[in-house]
């Protein structure tokens, strides 16, 4: 049967969402040689920056008055100004040994200031072989959305086991519930420490190879309060202000679940390490100049320390090869130039990884105790044709995903990935054809 038009009109409405983001920035940089040393000049770069940021996102009034529910809506209101200065030195200690020293100071109006140093070294052991390494500290300020997000709706699939137990319902159904999510103005910045070392080998002008090991540790990671903790701690009573329930049916002490309030917190840390390989080869093939490139990245270890679902203790989880974290990625590129024409190709590879980080969709991550199906690897091909025969102008015709590959199927995480593929890793768009023209003013 089809509902009559007057019934459809009564449940149909128009929505207006007002979103605005402003960014004003001023920056200045000065570079040059300071003085000479026996091995060469000491060079310096110094700069300053000032930024003002603000964001405002106001959902329709019908959302705010609670007339519409069950659909995600977002609200946010926050602003800040940032003052930054940095300085960097390049010091040639020997003819084949260079040291880089750098520092950056940032002052945020909403959480304070921070100073972060960096040290880098490059040692040319021979004319064709060089060792390099660096150490640095860094930070990431909480975003304006994480600080100023107003009461906003998002969806979460899980089982209301407390209500099912009271009503004797088995099996307990997995339903879509509403999370009322808000920002946290008391968040602190994330802090990081990183180092890497490796080598570059260039035995000839046609071939070069670089191998680097890298390691990154982040502390004070900003994340959502564990959903399983919120449910277990606050959803077993009718009077909770975190877990909102409707009036219970006669004979019951719990009503249907309406919403759960959640926010962001600084919690745990994570350590990531891996190896990168880069190969480049150039040669003439008849009238064409050919450049081949290969970049490969292997994730060695990805460990995250976070609260368990009951928020009673810290636990360590290994993410390597788990949901959204493939161990291997690679890109193979080729560039053919013949006169004014150029042909560029790229093969992009994303390795496989496990599916379903929450096997039973109860809001508690269990990928570290369960093995699930694999999300297949994916290879896409991009092709680009360029013409440089017009003065100051480049014409370009390109095709992304030339073979029209579909993203590999994924059951998903029961939350944001419900569309049969992993949004953070794979693009659902098929073959995409585009044209582009670039003109340079002299």
Short mmCIF file of C-alpha atoms in Angstrom, two decimals:
data_model
loop_
_atom_site.label_atom_id
_atom_site.label_comp_id
_atom_site.label_asym_id
_atom_site.label_seq_id
_atom_site.Cartn_x
_atom_site.Cartn_y
_atom_site.Cartn_z
CA UNK A 1 0.00 0.00 0.00
CA UNK A 2 1.02 3.62 -0.55
CA UNK A 3 0.37 6.33 2.02
CA UNK A 4 -1.91 9.11 0.74
CA UNK A 5 -0.22 12.42 -0.04
CA UNK A 6 -1.79 14.22 2.94
CA UNK A 7 -0.18 11.70 5.32
CA UNK A 8 3.21 12.11 3.62
CA UNK A 9 2.85 15.91 3.85
CA UNK A 10 2.26 15.69 7.62
CA UNK A 11 5.57 13.87 8.21
CA UNK A 12 7.60 15.92 5.72
CA UNK A 13 9.51 19.05 6.69
CA UNK A 14 12.29 21.33 5.45
CA UNK A 15 15.57 21.73 7.34
CA UNK A 16 18.05 24.60 7.43
CA UNK A 17 21.60 24.05 8.70
CA UNK A 18 23.87 27.07 9.22
CA UNK A 19 27.57 26.24 9.08
CA UNK A 20 30.43 28.73 9.00
CA UNK A 21 34.21 28.49 9.33
CA UNK A 22 36.65 31.43 9.34
CA UNK A 23 40.44 31.42 9.09
CA UNK A 24 42.62 34.55 9.06
CA UNK A 25 46.38 34.08 8.87
CA UNK A 26 49.51 36.24 8.58
CA UNK A 27 53.02 34.82 8.23
CA UNK A 28 56.52 35.99 7.43
CA UNK A 29 59.76 34.09 6.77
CA UNK A 30 63.37 35.21 6.39
CA UNK A 31 66.15 32.91 5.14
CA UNK A 32 69.81 33.39 4.38
CA UNK A 33 73.45 32.70 5.28
CA UNK A 34 74.67 33.86 8.69
CA UNK A 35 78.43 33.32 8.48
CA UNK A 36 81.02 31.00 6.94
CA UNK A 37 82.64 27.98 8.51
CA UNK A 38 85.54 25.95 7.06
CA UNK A 39 83.08 23.43 5.60
CA UNK A 40 80.65 26.06 4.25
CA UNK A 41 78.14 28.72 5.28
CA UNK A 42 75.79 28.38 8.25
CA UNK A 43 72.27 29.04 6.98
CA UNK A 44 69.26 30.11 9.00
CA UNK A 45 65.50 30.36 8.51
CA UNK A 46 63.29 32.25 10.96
CA UNK A 47 59.59 32.93 10.75
CA UNK A 48 56.44 33.95 12.59
CA UNK A 49 52.75 33.28 12.10
CA UNK A 50 49.49 34.54 13.56
CA UNK A 51 46.15 32.80 12.98
CA UNK A 52 42.57 33.33 14.08
CA UNK A 53 40.21 30.38 13.72
CA UNK A 54 36.50 30.06 14.42
CA UNK A 55 33.80 27.53 13.63
CA UNK A 56 30.04 27.61 14.02
CA UNK A 57 27.60 24.88 13.04
CA UNK A 58 23.93 25.33 13.97
CA UNK A 59 21.44 22.56 13.16
CA UNK A 60 17.82 23.27 12.30
CA UNK A 61 15.65 24.57 15.15
CA UNK A 62 13.47 21.45 14.86
CA UNK A 63 16.47 19.34 15.89
CA UNK A 64 17.26 21.63 18.80
CA UNK A 65 13.68 21.45 20.13
CA UNK A 66 13.63 17.67 19.88
CA UNK A 67 10.91 17.55 17.21
CA UNK A 68 13.14 15.40 14.98
CA UNK A 69 15.21 12.53 16.32
CA UNK A 70 16.81 9.33 15.13
CA UNK A 71 18.79 11.24 12.49
CA UNK A 72 22.30 12.50 13.06
CA UNK A 73 22.74 16.25 13.49
CA UNK A 74 25.78 18.35 14.41
CA UNK A 75 26.29 21.60 16.31
CA UNK A 76 29.53 23.36 17.21
CA UNK A 77 30.77 26.73 18.45
CA UNK A 78 34.45 27.53 19.18
CA UNK A 79 37.24 30.00 18.35
CA UNK A 80 40.92 30.51 19.11
CA UNK A 81 43.97 32.54 18.06
CA UNK A 82 47.49 31.13 17.65
CA UNK A 83 50.86 32.88 17.67
CA UNK A 84 53.87 30.88 16.42
CA UNK A 85 57.57 31.49 15.85
CA UNK A 86 60.23 29.10 14.55
CA UNK A 87 63.94 29.06 13.81
CA UNK A 88 66.09 26.55 11.91
CA UNK A 89 69.84 26.29 11.38
CA UNK A 90 71.82 24.24 8.87
CA UNK A 91 75.37 23.78 10.16
CA UNK A 92 78.08 22.09 8.01
CA UNK A 93 80.40 20.66 10.68
CA UNK A 94 82.51 18.90 8.03
CA UNK A 95 82.43 18.79 4.26
CA UNK A 96 80.48 15.55 4.47
CA UNK A 97 78.63 16.09 7.78
CA UNK A 98 75.67 18.46 8.15
CA UNK A 99 73.55 19.09 11.27
CA UNK A 100 70.12 20.71 11.32
CA UNK A 101 68.82 22.35 14.51
CA UNK A 102 65.26 23.65 14.71
CA UNK A 103 62.75 24.82 17.29
CA UNK A 104 59.14 26.02 17.22
CA UNK A 105 57.07 27.90 19.81
CA UNK A 106 53.26 28.02 19.65
CA UNK A 107 50.89 29.92 21.93
CA UNK A 108 47.20 28.93 21.81
CA UNK A 109 44.62 31.16 23.44
CA UNK A 110 42.51 28.24 24.62
CA UNK A 111 45.03 25.80 26.14
CA UNK A 112 48.45 27.46 26.53
CA UNK A 113 51.85 27.29 24.89
CA UNK A 114 54.32 24.62 23.79
CA UNK A 115 57.93 24.46 22.56
CA UNK A 116 59.15 21.66 20.30
CA UNK A 117 62.76 21.00 19.15
CA UNK A 118 64.18 19.00 16.23
CA UNK A 119 67.68 17.68 15.46
CA UNK A 120 68.74 16.14 12.15
CA UNK A 121 72.07 14.75 10.90
CA UNK A 122 73.26 13.79 7.41
CA UNK A 123 76.63 12.08 6.89
CA UNK A 124 77.85 11.53 3.33
CA UNK A 125 80.04 8.47 3.90
CA UNK A 126 81.02 8.38 0.21
CA UNK A 127 79.97 10.27 -2.89
CA UNK A 128 77.20 7.71 -3.49
CA UNK A 129 76.22 6.64 0.03
CA UNK A 130 74.84 8.77 2.89
CA UNK A 131 73.41 8.07 6.32
CA UNK A 132 70.69 10.26 7.80
CA UNK A 133 68.67 10.49 10.99
CA UNK A 134 66.53 12.87 13.02
CA UNK A 135 64.79 13.28 16.36
CA UNK A 136 61.89 15.61 17.10
CA UNK A 137 59.13 16.45 19.52
CA UNK A 138 55.72 17.58 18.38
CA UNK A 139 52.16 18.24 19.43
CA UNK A 140 48.65 18.40 18.02
CA UNK A 141 46.16 20.79 19.51
CA UNK A 142 42.59 19.56 19.93
CA UNK A 143 40.50 20.64 16.98
CA UNK A 144 37.82 23.29 17.34
CA UNK A 145 35.22 20.57 16.82
CA UNK A 146 36.69 18.46 19.64
CA UNK A 147 36.67 21.49 21.96
CA UNK A 148 33.46 23.23 20.94
CA UNK A 149 31.21 20.50 19.56
CA UNK A 150 27.70 21.09 20.86
CA UNK A 151 25.16 18.35 21.58
CA UNK A 152 25.28 16.43 18.32
CA UNK A 153 23.69 13.18 17.27
CA UNK A 154 25.44 10.10 15.95
CA UNK A 155 24.32 6.49 15.56
CA UNK A 156 25.63 3.35 17.24
CA UNK A 157 24.52 -0.25 16.71
CA UNK A 158 24.61 -2.38 19.86
CA UNK A 159 22.54 -4.61 22.15
CA UNK A 160 20.67 -3.15 25.14
CA UNK A 161 21.50 -6.20 27.25
CA UNK A 162 20.16 -4.68 30.49
CA UNK A 163 16.68 -4.24 29.02
CA UNK A 164 16.79 -7.63 27.29
CA UNK A 165 17.70 -9.34 30.59
CA UNK A 166 14.85 -7.65 32.43
CA UNK A 167 12.29 -8.51 29.75
CA UNK A 168 13.70 -11.99 29.10
CA UNK A 169 14.29 -11.29 25.41
CA UNK A 170 16.60 -13.78 23.66
CA UNK A 171 18.39 -13.35 21.42
CA UNK A 172 18.92 -9.70 22.27
CA UNK A 173 18.49 -7.67 19.05
CA UNK A 174 21.19 -5.37 17.68
CA UNK A 175 19.50 -1.99 17.15
CA UNK A 176 20.54 1.50 16.09
CA UNK A 177 20.67 3.86 19.08
CA UNK A 178 21.38 7.59 19.30
CA UNK A 179 24.55 8.97 20.93
CA UNK A 180 24.41 12.63 22.00
CA UNK A 181 28.02 13.68 21.56
CA UNK A 182 29.55 16.92 22.89
CA UNK A 183 32.99 18.51 22.85
CA UNK A 184 35.28 18.91 25.85
CA UNK A 185 36.75 22.42 26.44
CA UNK A 186 39.21 20.98 29.01
CA UNK A 187 41.10 18.82 26.50
CA UNK A 188 44.90 19.01 26.46
CA UNK A 189 47.06 18.75 23.33
CA UNK A 190 48.47 15.46 22.12
CA UNK A 191 52.26 15.20 22.43
CA UNK A 192 54.64 13.16 20.29
CA UNK A 193 58.25 12.06 20.04
CA UNK A 194 59.67 10.71 16.80
CA UNK A 195 62.96 9.53 15.38
CA UNK A 196 64.08 7.96 12.14
CA UNK A 197 67.31 6.80 10.58
CA UNK A 198 68.25 5.34 7.26
CA UNK A 199 70.46 5.65 4.21
CA UNK A 200 70.44 6.91 0.64
CA UNK A 201 72.43 5.08 -2.04
CA UNK A 202 72.91 6.59 -5.50
CA UNK A 203 75.54 4.59 -7.42
CA UNK A 204 74.77 6.46 -10.64
CA UNK A 205 72.76 9.37 -11.93
CA UNK A 206 70.11 6.92 -13.18
CA UNK A 207 69.39 4.93 -10.01
CA UNK A 208 68.83 5.76 -6.35
CA UNK A 209 67.56 3.86 -3.33
CA UNK A 210 66.53 5.08 0.13
CA UNK A 211 65.61 2.98 3.16
CA UNK A 212 64.35 4.52 6.42
CA UNK A 213 63.21 3.14 9.76
CA UNK A 214 60.80 5.39 11.65
CA UNK A 215 59.28 5.34 15.11
CA UNK A 216 56.55 7.61 16.50
CA UNK A 217 55.14 7.71 20.03
CA UNK A 218 52.06 9.80 20.84
CA UNK A 219 50.83 10.58 24.35
CA UNK A 220 47.65 12.20 25.65
CA UNK A 221 45.78 10.82 22.65
CA UNK A 222 42.36 12.41 22.18
CA UNK A 223 39.64 9.83 21.78
CA UNK A 224 36.02 9.21 22.59
CA UNK A 225 35.14 7.91 26.04
CA UNK A 226 34.88 4.12 25.58
CA UNK A 227 31.29 3.43 24.63
CA UNK A 228 31.23 0.11 26.44
CA UNK A 229 32.25 1.91 29.65
CA UNK A 230 29.39 4.41 29.33
CA UNK A 231 26.85 1.66 28.76
CA UNK A 232 28.06 -0.64 31.55
CA UNK A 233 28.42 2.17 34.10
CA UNK A 234 25.29 4.24 33.46
CA UNK A 235 22.66 2.27 31.53
CA UNK A 236 21.57 -0.21 34.19
CA UNK A 237 19.40 2.29 36.07
CA UNK A 238 16.39 4.31 34.93
CA UNK A 239 17.47 7.53 36.69
CA UNK A 240 20.82 7.98 34.89
CA UNK A 241 21.60 11.42 33.44
CA UNK A 242 24.08 9.87 30.98
CA UNK A 243 21.88 7.07 29.71
CA UNK A 244 18.40 8.44 28.98
CA UNK A 245 15.49 6.00 28.89
CA UNK A 246 11.78 6.35 28.18
CA UNK A 247 9.24 5.58 30.87
CA UNK A 248 9.26 1.84 31.66
CA UNK A 249 6.33 -0.40 30.82
CA UNK A 250 4.17 -1.64 33.70
CA UNK A 251 6.08 -4.22 35.69
CA UNK A 252 9.50 -3.12 34.38
CA UNK A 253 12.16 -0.95 36.01
CA UNK A 254 13.88 0.05 32.74
CA UNK A 255 12.39 1.81 29.74
CA UNK A 256 13.41 1.81 26.10
CA UNK A 257 16.81 3.43 25.56
CA UNK A 258 16.55 6.89 23.97
CA UNK A 259 20.14 8.22 23.98
CA UNK A 260 23.56 8.12 25.65
CA UNK A 261 25.71 11.21 26.32
CA UNK A 262 29.39 10.98 25.32
CA UNK A 263 32.43 13.23 24.88
CA UNK A 264 36.20 13.32 24.15
CA UNK A 265 39.00 12.78 26.67
CA UNK A 266 42.81 12.60 26.71
CA UNK A 267 43.42 8.90 27.13
CA UNK A 268 46.24 6.47 26.57
CA UNK A 269 49.09 6.55 24.08
CA UNK A 270 50.21 4.75 20.95
CA UNK A 271 53.52 3.73 19.40
CA UNK A 272 53.97 3.13 15.69
CA UNK A 273 57.06 1.96 13.80
CA UNK A 274 57.76 0.92 10.25
CA UNK A 275 60.15 0.79 7.32
CA UNK A 276 59.95 2.81 4.09
CA UNK A 277 61.65 1.89 0.82
CA UNK A 278 62.03 4.26 -2.13
CA UNK A 279 63.49 3.32 -5.53
CA UNK A 280 63.96 5.63 -8.54
CA UNK A 281 65.30 4.81 -11.99
CA UNK A 282 65.74 7.08 -15.02
CA UNK A 283 66.82 6.27 -18.56
CA UNK A 284 66.34 7.21 -22.20
CA UNK A 285 64.23 4.81 -24.27
CA UNK A 286 64.39 5.94 -27.88
CA UNK A 287 62.97 9.48 -28.03
CA UNK A 288 61.39 9.16 -24.58
CA UNK A 289 62.74 10.01 -21.16
CA UNK A 290 61.43 7.40 -18.69
CA UNK A 291 61.33 7.79 -14.92
CA UNK A 292 60.25 4.80 -12.80
CA UNK A 293 59.51 5.03 -9.09
CA UNK A 294 58.55 2.61 -6.35
CA UNK A 295 57.52 3.52 -2.80
CA UNK A 296 56.76 0.80 -0.24
CA UNK A 297 55.82 1.16 3.42
CA UNK A 298 55.66 -1.72 5.89
CA UNK A 299 54.05 -1.31 9.30
CA UNK A 300 56.19 -3.15 11.84
CA UNK A 301 54.32 -2.42 15.04
CA UNK A 302 51.29 -0.39 16.04
CA UNK A 303 50.55 -0.62 19.75
CA UNK A 304 47.83 1.38 21.46
CA UNK A 305 47.45 1.71 25.23
CA UNK A 306 43.94 2.67 26.32
CA UNK A 307 41.29 2.11 28.97
CA UNK A 308 39.43 -1.17 28.95
CA UNK A 309 35.68 -1.16 28.40
CA UNK A 310 34.98 -0.86 32.14
CA UNK A 311 37.56 1.95 32.54
CA UNK A 312 39.20 0.09 35.43
CA UNK A 313 42.65 -0.49 33.93
CA UNK A 314 44.89 0.31 30.97
CA UNK A 315 45.28 -2.39 28.34
CA UNK A 316 47.64 -2.73 25.39
CA UNK A 317 46.24 -3.55 21.95
CA UNK A 318 48.27 -4.48 18.86
CA UNK A 319 46.72 -2.85 15.78
CA UNK A 320 49.10 -4.11 13.08
CA UNK A 321 47.00 -5.81 10.43
CA UNK A 322 43.77 -5.09 12.31
CA UNK A 323 40.77 -3.10 11.09
CA UNK A 324 41.85 0.01 9.13
CA UNK A 325 45.57 -0.76 9.64
CA UNK A 326 47.04 -2.77 6.73
CA UNK A 327 50.66 -3.82 7.16
CA UNK A 328 51.67 -3.00 3.57
CA UNK A 329 51.15 -0.11 1.18
CA UNK A 330 52.91 0.54 -2.11
CA UNK A 331 52.85 2.90 -5.10
CA UNK A 332 54.54 2.20 -8.45
CA UNK A 333 54.84 5.18 -10.79
CA UNK A 334 56.10 5.69 -14.32
CA UNK A 335 56.55 8.88 -16.29
CA UNK A 336 57.19 8.96 -20.05
CA UNK A 337 58.14 12.30 -21.65
CA UNK A 338 58.35 12.67 -25.43
CA UNK A 339 58.77 16.26 -26.60
CA UNK A 340 55.83 18.29 -25.35
CA UNK A 341 53.86 15.21 -24.32
CA UNK A 342 53.91 13.32 -21.04
CA UNK A 343 52.25 10.11 -19.90
CA UNK A 344 52.10 9.32 -16.19
CA UNK A 345 50.81 6.14 -14.58
CA UNK A 346 50.45 5.03 -10.97
CA UNK A 347 49.58 1.67 -9.44
CA UNK A 348 48.32 2.05 -5.85
CA UNK A 349 48.31 -0.96 -3.53
CA UNK A 350 46.60 -1.21 -0.12
CA UNK A 351 47.20 -4.49 1.72
CA UNK A 352 44.62 -6.68 3.43
CA UNK A 353 43.55 -6.40 7.06
CA UNK A 354 41.04 -7.93 9.44
CA UNK A 355 37.35 -7.00 9.40
CA UNK A 356 34.87 -6.45 12.26
CA UNK A 357 36.67 -4.88 15.25
CA UNK A 358 33.46 -5.39 17.24
CA UNK A 359 32.34 -8.92 16.35
CA UNK A 360 29.08 -8.98 18.30
CA UNK A 361 28.29 -5.24 17.90
CA UNK A 362 27.95 -4.68 21.65
CA UNK A 363 29.95 -1.44 21.65
CA UNK A 364 33.08 -3.10 23.11
CA UNK A 365 36.06 -3.60 20.80
CA UNK A 366 37.16 -7.23 20.76
CA UNK A 367 39.52 -7.47 17.77
CA UNK A 368 42.41 -8.38 20.08
CA UNK A 369 40.59 -11.53 21.25
CA UNK A 370 38.81 -12.53 18.02
CA UNK A 371 40.02 -13.31 14.53
CA UNK A 372 37.62 -12.41 11.71
CA UNK A 373 37.48 -12.53 7.94
CA UNK A 374 40.02 -10.51 5.96
CA UNK A 375 39.23 -7.38 3.97
CA UNK A 376 40.95 -8.07 0.65
CA UNK A 377 43.82 -5.99 -0.70
CA UNK A 378 43.07 -3.43 -3.41
CA UNK A 379 44.98 -2.23 -6.46
CA UNK A 380 43.91 0.79 -8.51
CA UNK A 381 45.46 2.28 -11.65
CA UNK A 382 45.64 6.00 -12.47
CA UNK A 383 46.55 7.36 -15.90
CA UNK A 384 47.39 10.91 -16.90
CA UNK A 385 48.18 12.53 -20.26
CA UNK A 386 49.80 15.99 -20.27
CA UNK A 387 50.65 18.48 -23.05
CA UNK A 388 53.16 21.32 -22.53
CA UNK A 389 53.32 22.69 -26.08
CA UNK A 390 51.52 25.96 -25.32
CA UNK A 391 53.55 28.70 -23.65
CA UNK A 392 53.01 28.91 -19.88
CA UNK A 393 50.17 26.40 -20.19
CA UNK A 394 49.76 22.74 -19.29
CA UNK A 395 46.77 20.74 -20.51
CA UNK A 396 45.97 17.54 -18.69
CA UNK A 397 43.54 14.65 -19.16
CA UNK A 398 43.41 12.01 -16.43
CA UNK A 399 41.60 8.86 -15.40
CA UNK A 400 41.58 7.70 -11.79
CA UNK A 401 40.76 4.03 -11.15
CA UNK A 402 41.20 3.24 -14.84
CA UNK A 403 39.95 -0.36 -14.52
CA UNK A 404 36.87 0.66 -12.50
CA UNK A 405 37.79 -1.47 -9.47
CA UNK A 406 35.24 -1.80 -6.67
CA UNK A 407 36.41 -1.51 -3.04
CA UNK A 408 36.73 -4.87 -1.28
CA UNK A 409 33.72 -5.89 0.77
CA UNK A 410 33.77 -5.28 4.53
CA UNK A 411 31.19 -6.15 7.17
CA UNK A 412 32.26 -2.99 9.01
CA UNK A 413 32.61 -1.76 12.57
CA UNK A 414 28.92 -1.42 13.39
CA UNK A 415 29.26 2.34 13.67
CA UNK A 416 30.54 4.55 10.85
CA UNK A 417 31.37 1.82 8.32
CA UNK A 418 28.01 0.34 7.41
CA UNK A 419 28.17 0.61 3.64
CA UNK A 420 30.02 -2.57 2.73
CA UNK A 421 33.50 -1.01 2.51
CA UNK A 422 36.02 0.70 4.84
CA UNK A 423 35.69 4.44 4.29
CA UNK A 424 39.06 5.41 5.78
CA UNK A 425 41.00 3.11 3.42
CA UNK A 426 39.03 2.60 0.21
CA UNK A 427 37.29 4.91 -2.24
CA UNK A 428 33.90 3.69 -3.49
CA UNK A 429 34.03 5.85 -6.61
CA UNK A 430 34.65 3.94 -9.78
CA UNK A 431 36.38 5.22 -12.91
CA UNK A 432 36.77 9.01 -12.70
CA UNK A 433 37.71 11.07 -15.75
CA UNK A 434 38.85 14.67 -15.41
CA UNK A 435 40.46 17.49 -17.38
CA UNK A 436 42.71 20.26 -16.09
CA UNK A 437 44.41 23.36 -17.45
CA UNK A 438 47.19 25.24 -15.64
CA UNK A 439 48.48 28.66 -16.70
CA UNK A 440 51.58 30.27 -15.18
CA UNK A 441 52.01 34.05 -15.21
CA UNK A 442 55.55 35.27 -15.85
#
